[in-house]
Amino acid sequence: MHFKHIFALKALEGGVAKVRLNPGNIGRVERIRQVLSLAKERKIPIRIGVNSGSLEKDILEKHGYPTAEALYESAMRHVNICEENDFHDIISSVKSTDVRLMIAAYRLIAERTEYPLHLGVTEAGPTKVGTIKSSIGIGTLLAEGIGDTIRVSLTDDPVREVEVGKEILRSLGLATRNVELIACPTCGRLEVDLFSITRELEDRLAGTKKPVKIAILGCVVNGPGEARETDIGLTGGGNGNHLVYLNGVTDHKIDDAKLVEHIVGLVEAKAAELEKAATKLEAVAS
């Protein structure tokens, strides 16, 4: 919410989970107090968000151009308004389209404050570029233990933003994966049509909601080692003769016929096994 405090009040009255609001942008002191008072009464947190592209004029003049210090100063200006009105249920963000500036600003505010932080590379761009920028910026900070919530900003369907965000968290072990598909980048040793196999498996297994780890490798050089670290592994042996590993152990061979169908069946069986184990554990706990 920017500038119109009445919109913030309506949102708070409507029962939103959190409001993004820079209190210094909504005008007179009494308006700010109204919003903060209602947020406190309803126990709704406020996210203070500053961006390198919309810094206050005086701060920009002071620092010359957007810097980590400038972003920090802007954020704290709004945090201080909240604190002066005895409102402390705050989460802050200091976003930038520049990944290096974004990382530096978050490191600075994390060092100097105790408030939780919302991470994001703002206006990151189209899917490919935005995914890379967000993964580097958000991923770097999360790996350092900085950050409490995230937003991936893409010029694309918001569903893609959520998918990329989930993958960043999964890659760092901060969220449970569904199916994790490991596959090689291909080389001269490749003996199977790995591109079509992995694409079809991704499509077929998109709805599987259990953390099953699969390795599909195109040759027998790296394949066995990778397969031993997974629930289900396959190494392309050539001549339609592929070795399948189950739970890290060599289990059986299959040929090219219905290879994808076979792997899908193994994944479904593993997912059912995990579901059964989870149900049993819940029964014991209750």
PDB file of C-alpha atoms in Angstrom:
ATOM      1  CA  MET A   1       0.000   0.000   0.000  1.00  0.00           C
ATOM      2  CA  HIS A   2       1.388   3.409  -0.997  1.00  0.00           C
ATOM      3  CA  PHE A   3       0.144   6.918  -0.240  1.00  0.00           C
ATOM      4  CA  LYS A   4      -3.538   6.081   0.480  1.00  0.00           C
ATOM      5  CA  HIS A   5      -3.811   5.111   4.141  1.00  0.00           C
ATOM      6  CA  ILE A   6      -7.497   4.273   3.725  1.00  0.00           C
ATOM      7  CA  PHE A   7      -6.531   1.313   1.513  1.00  0.00           C
ATOM      8  CA  ALA A   8      -4.262   0.018   4.265  1.00  0.00           C
ATOM      9  CA  LEU A   9      -7.072   0.324   6.813  1.00  0.00           C
ATOM     10  CA  LYS A  10      -9.501  -1.528   4.540  1.00  0.00           C
ATOM     11  CA  ALA A  11      -6.968  -4.294   3.980  1.00  0.00           C
ATOM     12  CA  LEU A  12      -6.365  -4.654   7.716  1.00  0.00           C
ATOM     13  CA  GLU A  13     -10.097  -4.729   8.383  1.00  0.00           C
ATOM     14  CA  GLY A  14     -10.461  -7.378   5.675  1.00  0.00           C
ATOM     15  CA  GLY A  15      -8.180  -9.776   7.525  1.00  0.00           C
ATOM     16  CA  VAL A  16      -5.057  -9.890   5.361  1.00  0.00           C
ATOM     17  CA  ALA A  17      -2.082 -11.838   6.708  1.00  0.00           C
ATOM     18  CA  LYS A  18       0.434  -9.026   6.229  1.00  0.00           C
ATOM     19  CA  VAL A  19       0.592  -5.499   4.802  1.00  0.00           C
ATOM     20  CA  ARG A  20       3.418  -4.053   2.740  1.00  0.00           C
ATOM     21  CA  LEU A  21       3.556  -0.427   3.801  1.00  0.00           C
ATOM     22  CA  ASN A  22       6.139   2.311   4.207  1.00  0.00           C
ATOM     23  CA  PRO A  23       4.474   4.470   6.887  1.00  0.00           C
ATOM     24  CA  GLY A  24       6.348   7.593   5.815  1.00  0.00           C
ATOM     25  CA  ASN A  25       4.482   7.473   2.493  1.00  0.00           C
ATOM     26  CA  ILE A  26       0.958   7.814   3.843  1.00  0.00           C
ATOM     27  CA  GLY A  27       1.034  11.405   5.009  1.00  0.00           C
ATOM     28  CA  ARG A  28       0.096  12.965   8.330  1.00  0.00           C
ATOM     29  CA  VAL A  29       1.083  11.523  11.695  1.00  0.00           C
ATOM     30  CA  GLU A  30      -2.519  10.790  12.670  1.00  0.00           C
ATOM     31  CA  ARG A  31      -2.955   8.640   9.540  1.00  0.00           C
ATOM     32  CA  ILE A  32       0.165   6.674  10.363  1.00  0.00           C
ATOM     33  CA  ARG A  33      -1.049   6.126  13.932  1.00  0.00           C
ATOM     34  CA  GLN A  34      -4.431   4.898  12.690  1.00  0.00           C
ATOM     35  CA  VAL A  35      -2.825   2.254  10.487  1.00  0.00           C
ATOM     36  CA  LEU A  36      -0.261   1.111  13.039  1.00  0.00           C
ATOM     37  CA  SER A  37      -2.848   1.013  15.818  1.00  0.00           C
ATOM     38  CA  LEU A  38      -5.202  -1.183  13.802  1.00  0.00           C
ATOM     39  CA  ALA A  39      -2.356  -3.453  12.682  1.00  0.00           C
ATOM     40  CA  LYS A  40      -1.296  -3.867  16.290  1.00  0.00           C
ATOM     41  CA  GLU A  41      -4.865  -4.529  17.415  1.00  0.00           C
ATOM     42  CA  ARG A  42      -5.347  -7.164  14.693  1.00  0.00           C
ATOM     43  CA  LYS A  43      -1.832  -8.613  15.242  1.00  0.00           C
ATOM     44  CA  ILE A  44      -0.992  -8.150  11.570  1.00  0.00           C
ATOM     45  CA  PRO A  45       2.675  -7.576  10.689  1.00  0.00           C
ATOM     46  CA  ILE A  46       3.829  -4.836   8.351  1.00  0.00           C
ATOM     47  CA  ARG A  47       6.551  -5.259   5.751  1.00  0.00           C
ATOM     48  CA  ILE A  48       8.612  -2.171   5.190  1.00  0.00           C
ATOM     49  CA  GLY A  49      10.006  -2.397   1.687  1.00  0.00           C
ATOM     50  CA  VAL A  50      12.472  -0.054   0.028  1.00  0.00           C
ATOM     51  CA  ASN A  51      13.814  -0.342  -3.508  1.00  0.00           C
ATOM     52  CA  SER A  52      16.898   1.173  -5.112  1.00  0.00           C
ATOM     53  CA  GLY A  53      14.676   2.648  -7.816  1.00  0.00           C
ATOM     54  CA  SER A  54      12.447   4.627  -5.456  1.00  0.00           C
ATOM     55  CA  LEU A  55      14.679   6.047  -2.755  1.00  0.00           C
ATOM     56  CA  GLU A  56      13.649   9.300  -1.095  1.00  0.00           C
ATOM     57  CA  LYS A  57      15.060  12.393  -2.803  1.00  0.00           C
ATOM     58  CA  ASP A  58      17.036  13.605   0.217  1.00  0.00           C
ATOM     59  CA  ILE A  59      18.636  10.198   0.772  1.00  0.00           C
ATOM     60  CA  LEU A  60      19.549   9.922  -2.900  1.00  0.00           C
ATOM     61  CA  GLU A  61      21.087  13.408  -2.844  1.00  0.00           C
ATOM     62  CA  LYS A  62      23.036  12.557   0.296  1.00  0.00           C
ATOM     63  CA  HIS A  63      24.575   9.362  -1.093  1.00  0.00           C
ATOM     64  CA  GLY A  64      24.739  10.409  -4.744  1.00  0.00           C
ATOM     65  CA  TYR A  65      23.277   7.162  -6.068  1.00  0.00           C
ATOM     66  CA  PRO A  66      21.687   4.006  -4.632  1.00  0.00           C
ATOM     67  CA  THR A  67      24.084   2.317  -2.212  1.00  0.00           C
ATOM     68  CA  ALA A  68      23.704  -0.284   0.522  1.00  0.00           C
ATOM     69  CA  GLU A  69      23.907   2.504   3.112  1.00  0.00           C
ATOM     70  CA  ALA A  70      21.207   4.474   1.280  1.00  0.00           C
ATOM     71  CA  LEU A  71      18.849   1.488   1.210  1.00  0.00           C
ATOM     72  CA  TYR A  72      19.519   0.802   4.884  1.00  0.00           C
ATOM     73  CA  GLU A  73      18.910   4.447   5.822  1.00  0.00           C
ATOM     74  CA  SER A  74      15.626   4.502   3.915  1.00  0.00           C
ATOM     75  CA  ALA A  75      14.396   1.304   5.550  1.00  0.00           C
ATOM     76  CA  MET A  76      15.322   2.488   9.025  1.00  0.00           C
ATOM     77  CA  ARG A  77      13.527   5.792   8.484  1.00  0.00           C
ATOM     78  CA  HIS A  78      10.269   3.858   8.201  1.00  0.00           C
ATOM     79  CA  VAL A  79      11.196   1.354  10.922  1.00  0.00           C
ATOM     80  CA  ASN A  80      11.800   4.247  13.300  1.00  0.00           C
ATOM     81  CA  ILE A  81       8.333   5.663  12.607  1.00  0.00           C
ATOM     82  CA  CYS A  82       6.859   2.304  13.623  1.00  0.00           C
ATOM     83  CA  GLU A  83       8.988   2.091  16.747  1.00  0.00           C
ATOM     84  CA  GLU A  84       8.057   5.629  17.780  1.00  0.00           C
ATOM     85  CA  ASN A  85       4.432   4.510  17.680  1.00  0.00           C
ATOM     86  CA  ASP A  86       5.160   1.355  19.698  1.00  0.00           C
ATOM     87  CA  PHE A  87       4.714  -0.953  16.711  1.00  0.00           C
ATOM     88  CA  HIS A  88       7.363  -3.661  16.406  1.00  0.00           C
ATOM     89  CA  ASP A  89       5.773  -6.452  14.352  1.00  0.00           C
ATOM     90  CA  ILE A  90       7.939  -5.551  11.365  1.00  0.00           C
ATOM     91  CA  ILE A  91       9.672  -7.338   8.517  1.00  0.00           C
ATOM     92  CA  SER A  92      11.969  -5.346   6.218  1.00  0.00           C
ATOM     93  CA  SER A  93      13.226  -5.587   2.666  1.00  0.00           C
ATOM     94  CA  VAL A  94      15.936  -3.642   0.827  1.00  0.00           C
ATOM     95  CA  LYS A  95      15.577  -4.759  -2.786  1.00  0.00           C
ATOM     96  CA  SER A  96      17.442  -3.772  -5.903  1.00  0.00           C
ATOM     97  CA  THR A  97      17.583  -4.872  -9.531  1.00  0.00           C
ATOM     98  CA  ASP A  98      21.362  -5.010  -9.078  1.00  0.00           C
ATOM     99  CA  VAL A  99      22.178  -8.356  -7.463  1.00  0.00           C
ATOM    100  CA  ARG A 100      25.452  -7.171  -5.898  1.00  0.00           C
ATOM    101  CA  LEU A 101      23.786  -4.114  -4.360  1.00  0.00           C
ATOM    102  CA  MET A 102      20.905  -6.206  -3.103  1.00  0.00           C
ATOM    103  CA  ILE A 103      23.279  -8.661  -1.387  1.00  0.00           C
ATOM    104  CA  ALA A 104      25.335  -5.854   0.180  1.00  0.00           C
ATOM    105  CA  ALA A 105      22.231  -4.040   1.467  1.00  0.00           C
ATOM    106  CA  TYR A 106      20.751  -7.150   3.088  1.00  0.00           C
ATOM    107  CA  ARG A 107      24.063  -8.050   4.703  1.00  0.00           C
ATOM    108  CA  LEU A 108      24.197  -4.535   6.165  1.00  0.00           C
ATOM    109  CA  ILE A 109      20.671  -4.504   7.577  1.00  0.00           C
ATOM    110  CA  ALA A 110      21.092  -8.059   8.911  1.00  0.00           C
ATOM    111  CA  GLU A 111      24.251  -6.980  10.729  1.00  0.00           C
ATOM    112  CA  ARG A 112      22.660  -3.904  12.289  1.00  0.00           C
ATOM    113  CA  THR A 113      19.112  -4.984  13.137  1.00  0.00           C
ATOM    114  CA  GLU A 114      17.232  -7.913  14.612  1.00  0.00           C
ATOM    115  CA  TYR A 115      14.082  -7.598  12.518  1.00  0.00           C
ATOM    116  CA  PRO A 116      13.227 -10.448  10.128  1.00  0.00           C
ATOM    117  CA  LEU A 117      14.032  -9.841   6.465  1.00  0.00           C
ATOM    118  CA  HIS A 118      12.095 -10.427   3.253  1.00  0.00           C
ATOM    119  CA  LEU A 119      14.473 -11.200   0.373  1.00  0.00           C
ATOM    120  CA  GLY A 120      14.090 -10.376  -3.281  1.00  0.00           C
ATOM    121  CA  VAL A 121      15.768  -9.064  -6.401  1.00  0.00           C
ATOM    122  CA  THR A 122      13.159  -6.555  -7.519  1.00  0.00           C
ATOM    123  CA  GLU A 123      12.029  -6.375 -11.137  1.00  0.00           C
ATOM    124  CA  ALA A 124      14.444  -9.170 -11.996  1.00  0.00           C
ATOM    125  CA  GLY A 125      13.162  -9.423 -15.565  1.00  0.00           C
ATOM    126  CA  PRO A 126      12.020 -12.182 -17.945  1.00  0.00           C
ATOM    127  CA  THR A 127      11.988 -15.782 -16.766  1.00  0.00           C
ATOM    128  CA  LYS A 128      15.484 -16.900 -17.752  1.00  0.00           C
ATOM    129  CA  VAL A 129      17.384 -13.812 -16.614  1.00  0.00           C
ATOM    130  CA  GLY A 130      15.133 -13.241 -13.598  1.00  0.00           C
ATOM    131  CA  THR A 131      15.525 -16.810 -12.410  1.00  0.00           C
ATOM    132  CA  ILE A 132      19.309 -16.561 -12.520  1.00  0.00           C
ATOM    133  CA  LYS A 133      19.424 -13.167 -10.785  1.00  0.00           C
ATOM    134  CA  SER A 134      16.967 -14.263  -8.093  1.00  0.00           C
ATOM    135  CA  SER A 135      18.747 -17.556  -7.507  1.00  0.00           C
ATOM    136  CA  ILE A 136      22.104 -15.832  -7.041  1.00  0.00           C
ATOM    137  CA  GLY A 137      20.811 -12.993  -4.871  1.00  0.00           C
ATOM    138  CA  ILE A 138      18.313 -14.854  -2.717  1.00  0.00           C
ATOM    139  CA  GLY A 139      20.359 -18.067  -2.667  1.00  0.00           C
ATOM    140  CA  THR A 140      23.566 -16.342  -1.562  1.00  0.00           C
ATOM    141  CA  LEU A 141      21.861 -14.685   1.396  1.00  0.00           C
ATOM    142  CA  LEU A 142      19.895 -17.754   2.460  1.00  0.00           C
ATOM    143  CA  ALA A 143      23.104 -19.803   2.366  1.00  0.00           C
ATOM    144  CA  GLU A 144      24.581 -17.256   4.815  1.00  0.00           C
ATOM    145  CA  GLY A 145      21.594 -17.591   7.142  1.00  0.00           C
ATOM    146  CA  ILE A 146      20.088 -14.238   6.140  1.00  0.00           C
ATOM    147  CA  GLY A 147      16.394 -14.015   5.277  1.00  0.00           C
ATOM    148  CA  ASP A 148      13.025 -15.165   6.583  1.00  0.00           C
ATOM    149  CA  THR A 149      10.660 -14.874   3.605  1.00  0.00           C
ATOM    150  CA  ILE A 150      11.338 -14.552  -0.126  1.00  0.00           C
ATOM    151  CA  ARG A 151       9.747 -13.233  -3.322  1.00  0.00           C
ATOM    152  CA  VAL A 152      10.948 -14.128  -6.790  1.00  0.00           C
ATOM    153  CA  SER A 153      10.029 -11.304  -9.155  1.00  0.00           C
ATOM    154  CA  LEU A 154       9.623 -12.373 -12.797  1.00  0.00           C
ATOM    155  CA  THR A 155       7.951 -10.832 -15.815  1.00  0.00           C
ATOM    156  CA  ASP A 156       5.875 -13.976 -16.144  1.00  0.00           C
ATOM    157  CA  ASP A 157       2.958 -15.876 -14.678  1.00  0.00           C
ATOM    158  CA  PRO A 158       3.143 -15.645 -10.852  1.00  0.00           C
ATOM    159  CA  VAL A 159       3.003 -19.439 -10.775  1.00  0.00           C
ATOM    160  CA  ARG A 160       6.495 -19.454 -12.304  1.00  0.00           C
ATOM    161  CA  GLU A 161       7.671 -17.138  -9.524  1.00  0.00           C
ATOM    162  CA  VAL A 162       6.462 -19.622  -6.918  1.00  0.00           C
ATOM    163  CA  GLU A 163       8.066 -22.549  -8.753  1.00  0.00           C
ATOM    164  CA  VAL A 164      11.441 -20.812  -8.929  1.00  0.00           C
ATOM    165  CA  GLY A 165      11.190 -19.758  -5.286  1.00  0.00           C
ATOM    166  CA  LYS A 166      10.457 -23.307  -4.202  1.00  0.00           C
ATOM    167  CA  GLU A 167      13.413 -24.607  -6.198  1.00  0.00           C
ATOM    168  CA  ILE A 168      15.761 -22.096  -4.559  1.00  0.00           C
ATOM    169  CA  LEU A 169      14.607 -23.296  -1.129  1.00  0.00           C
ATOM    170  CA  ARG A 170      14.861 -26.965  -2.114  1.00  0.00           C
ATOM    171  CA  SER A 171      18.364 -26.520  -3.502  1.00  0.00           C
ATOM    172  CA  LEU A 172      19.501 -25.226  -0.102  1.00  0.00           C
ATOM    173  CA  GLY A 173      17.654 -27.904   1.866  1.00  0.00           C
ATOM    174  CA  LEU A 174      15.208 -25.346   3.245  1.00  0.00           C
ATOM    175  CA  ALA A 175      12.135 -27.020   1.752  1.00  0.00           C
ATOM    176  CA  THR A 176      11.240 -30.616   1.062  1.00  0.00           C
ATOM    177  CA  ARG A 177      11.521 -31.623  -2.549  1.00  0.00           C
ATOM    178  CA  ASN A 178       8.918 -33.580  -4.400  1.00  0.00           C
ATOM    179  CA  VAL A 179      10.666 -35.617  -7.092  1.00  0.00           C
ATOM    180  CA  GLU A 180      14.300 -34.606  -7.590  1.00  0.00           C
ATOM    181  CA  LEU A 181      15.602 -35.598 -10.992  1.00  0.00           C
ATOM    182  CA  ILE A 182      19.372 -35.730 -11.418  1.00  0.00           C
ATOM    183  CA  ALA A 183      20.637 -36.021 -14.978  1.00  0.00           C
ATOM    184  CA  CYS A 184      23.974 -35.462 -16.701  1.00  0.00           C
ATOM    185  CA  PRO A 185      24.666 -32.643 -19.190  1.00  0.00           C
ATOM    186  CA  THR A 186      25.565 -35.289 -21.821  1.00  0.00           C
ATOM    187  CA  CYS A 187      28.931 -35.901 -23.487  1.00  0.00           C
ATOM    188  CA  GLY A 188      30.534 -38.155 -26.073  1.00  0.00           C
ATOM    189  CA  ARG A 189      29.894 -41.208 -23.894  1.00  0.00           C
ATOM    190  CA  LEU A 190      26.112 -40.754 -24.052  1.00  0.00           C
ATOM    191  CA  GLU A 191      24.362 -43.929 -25.165  1.00  0.00           C
ATOM    192  CA  VAL A 192      20.686 -43.025 -24.683  1.00  0.00           C
ATOM    193  CA  ASP A 193      18.342 -40.226 -25.777  1.00  0.00           C
ATOM    194  CA  LEU A 194      18.664 -38.485 -22.430  1.00  0.00           C
ATOM    195  CA  PHE A 195      16.941 -35.265 -23.500  1.00  0.00           C
ATOM    196  CA  SER A 196      13.646 -36.898 -24.393  1.00  0.00           C
ATOM    197  CA  ILE A 197      13.797 -39.287 -21.418  1.00  0.00           C
ATOM    198  CA  THR A 198      14.270 -36.517 -18.836  1.00  0.00           C
ATOM    199  CA  ARG A 199      11.664 -34.246 -20.448  1.00  0.00           C
ATOM    200  CA  GLU A 200       9.080 -37.026 -20.407  1.00  0.00           C
ATOM    201  CA  LEU A 201       9.917 -37.993 -16.832  1.00  0.00           C
ATOM    202  CA  GLU A 202       9.581 -34.363 -15.698  1.00  0.00           C
ATOM    203  CA  ASP A 203       6.143 -34.168 -17.274  1.00  0.00           C
ATOM    204  CA  ARG A 204       4.952 -37.529 -15.986  1.00  0.00           C
ATOM    205  CA  LEU A 205       6.200 -37.007 -12.420  1.00  0.00           C
ATOM    206  CA  ALA A 206       5.186 -33.354 -11.965  1.00  0.00           C
ATOM    207  CA  GLY A 207       2.266 -34.346  -9.749  1.00  0.00           C
ATOM    208  CA  THR A 208       4.196 -36.705  -7.460  1.00  0.00           C
ATOM    209  CA  LYS A 209       4.282 -35.063  -4.019  1.00  0.00           C
ATOM    210  CA  LYS A 210       6.797 -37.292  -2.272  1.00  0.00           C
ATOM    211  CA  PRO A 211      10.568 -36.651  -1.953  1.00  0.00           C
ATOM    212  CA  VAL A 212      11.797 -39.349  -4.339  1.00  0.00           C
ATOM    213  CA  LYS A 213      15.340 -38.858  -5.652  1.00  0.00           C
ATOM    214  CA  ILE A 214      16.103 -40.163  -9.143  1.00  0.00           C
ATOM    215  CA  ALA A 215      19.343 -40.240 -11.151  1.00  0.00           C
ATOM    216  CA  ILE A 216      19.204 -40.768 -14.900  1.00  0.00           C
ATOM    217  CA  LEU A 217      22.735 -40.909 -16.285  1.00  0.00           C
ATOM    218  CA  GLY A 218      23.692 -41.558 -19.878  1.00  0.00           C
ATOM    219  CA  CYS A 219      26.707 -43.812 -19.384  1.00  0.00           C
ATOM    220  CA  VAL A 220      28.409 -46.125 -16.882  1.00  0.00           C
ATOM    221  CA  VAL A 221      31.230 -43.730 -15.882  1.00  0.00           C
ATOM    222  CA  ASN A 222      29.504 -41.379 -13.407  1.00  0.00           C
ATOM    223  CA  GLY A 223      26.203 -43.228 -13.427  1.00  0.00           C
ATOM    224  CA  PRO A 224      26.875 -45.898 -10.780  1.00  0.00           C
ATOM    225  CA  GLY A 225      28.199 -43.384  -8.238  1.00  0.00           C
ATOM    226  CA  GLU A 226      25.241 -41.047  -8.670  1.00  0.00           C
ATOM    227  CA  ALA A 227      22.752 -43.919  -8.646  1.00  0.00           C
ATOM    228  CA  ARG A 228      24.031 -45.178  -5.293  1.00  0.00           C
ATOM    229  CA  GLU A 229      23.011 -41.867  -3.697  1.00  0.00           C
ATOM    230  CA  THR A 230      19.388 -42.022  -4.875  1.00  0.00           C
ATOM    231  CA  ASP A 231      16.150 -43.915  -4.388  1.00  0.00           C
ATOM    232  CA  ILE A 232      16.027 -44.896  -8.044  1.00  0.00           C
ATOM    233  CA  GLY A 233      18.952 -44.763 -10.461  1.00  0.00           C
ATOM    234  CA  LEU A 234      19.462 -45.659 -14.073  1.00  0.00           C
ATOM    235  CA  THR A 235      22.687 -45.857 -16.073  1.00  0.00           C
ATOM    236  CA  GLY A 236      22.530 -45.995 -19.835  1.00  0.00           C
ATOM    237  CA  GLY A 237      24.492 -49.064 -20.828  1.00  0.00           C
ATOM    238  CA  GLY A 238      23.919 -48.861 -24.567  1.00  0.00           C
ATOM    239  CA  ASN A 239      22.421 -51.493 -26.841  1.00  0.00           C
ATOM    240  CA  GLY A 240      19.156 -51.200 -24.941  1.00  0.00           C
ATOM    241  CA  ASN A 241      20.789 -52.610 -21.821  1.00  0.00           C
ATOM    242  CA  HIS A 242      20.323 -50.278 -18.835  1.00  0.00           C
ATOM    243  CA  LEU A 243      21.144 -50.950 -15.196  1.00  0.00           C
ATOM    244  CA  VAL A 244      18.603 -49.953 -12.528  1.00  0.00           C
ATOM    245  CA  TYR A 245      19.512 -49.201  -8.904  1.00  0.00           C
ATOM    246  CA  LEU A 246      16.979 -49.213  -6.080  1.00  0.00           C
ATOM    247  CA  ASN A 247      17.896 -47.535  -2.783  1.00  0.00           C
ATOM    248  CA  GLY A 248      21.500 -47.330  -3.939  1.00  0.00           C
ATOM    249  CA  VAL A 249      21.856 -51.011  -4.742  1.00  0.00           C
ATOM    250  CA  THR A 250      22.103 -52.665  -8.158  1.00  0.00           C
ATOM    251  CA  ASP A 251      18.751 -54.344  -8.742  1.00  0.00           C
ATOM    252  CA  HIS A 252      17.958 -55.275 -12.351  1.00  0.00           C
ATOM    253  CA  LYS A 253      18.406 -54.473 -16.026  1.00  0.00           C
ATOM    254  CA  ILE A 254      15.874 -53.117 -18.523  1.00  0.00           C
ATOM    255  CA  ASP A 255      15.924 -52.439 -22.239  1.00  0.00           C
ATOM    256  CA  ASP A 256      14.700 -49.416 -24.196  1.00  0.00           C
ATOM    257  CA  ALA A 257      11.117 -50.629 -24.464  1.00  0.00           C
ATOM    258  CA  LYS A 258       8.915 -48.696 -22.048  1.00  0.00           C
ATOM    259  CA  LEU A 259      11.953 -47.326 -20.181  1.00  0.00           C
ATOM    260  CA  VAL A 260      10.116 -44.191 -19.031  1.00  0.00           C
ATOM    261  CA  GLU A 261       7.026 -46.182 -18.090  1.00  0.00           C
ATOM    262  CA  HIS A 262       9.194 -48.495 -16.000  1.00  0.00           C
ATOM    263  CA  ILE A 263      10.860 -45.631 -14.103  1.00  0.00           C
ATOM    264  CA  VAL A 264       7.494 -43.941 -13.505  1.00  0.00           C
ATOM    265  CA  GLY A 265       6.178 -47.194 -12.032  1.00  0.00           C
ATOM    266  CA  LEU A 266       9.173 -47.428  -9.698  1.00  0.00           C
ATOM    267  CA  VAL A 267       8.690 -43.827  -8.561  1.00  0.00           C
ATOM    268  CA  GLU A 268       4.995 -44.392  -7.884  1.00  0.00           C
ATOM    269  CA  ALA A 269       5.842 -47.488  -5.849  1.00  0.00           C
ATOM    270  CA  LYS A 270       8.445 -45.560  -3.839  1.00  0.00           C
ATOM    271  CA  ALA A 271       6.007 -42.693  -3.258  1.00  0.00           C
ATOM    272  CA  ALA A 272       3.387 -45.167  -2.009  1.00  0.00           C
ATOM    273  CA  GLU A 273       5.979 -46.670   0.320  1.00  0.00           C
ATOM    274  CA  LEU A 274       6.815 -43.241   1.747  1.00  0.00           C
ATOM    275  CA  GLU A 275       3.126 -42.426   2.169  1.00  0.00           C
ATOM    276  CA  LYS A 276       2.539 -45.674   4.048  1.00  0.00           C
ATOM    277  CA  ALA A 277       5.512 -45.004   6.336  1.00  0.00           C
ATOM    278  CA  ALA A 278       4.290 -41.446   7.030  1.00  0.00           C
ATOM    279  CA  THR A 279       0.786 -42.694   7.864  1.00  0.00           C
ATOM    280  CA  LYS A 280       2.211 -45.286  10.233  1.00  0.00           C
ATOM    281  CA  LEU A 281       4.362 -42.662  11.940  1.00  0.00           C
ATOM    282  CA  GLU A 282       1.375 -40.367  12.405  1.00  0.00           C
ATOM    283  CA  ALA A 283      -0.620 -43.223  13.920  1.00  0.00           C
ATOM    284  CA  VAL A 284       2.171 -43.985  16.387  1.00  0.00           C
ATOM    285  CA  ALA A 285       2.521 -40.302  17.309  1.00  0.00           C
ATOM    286  CA  SER A 286      -1.201 -39.923  17.949  1.00  0.00           C
TER     287      SER A 286
END
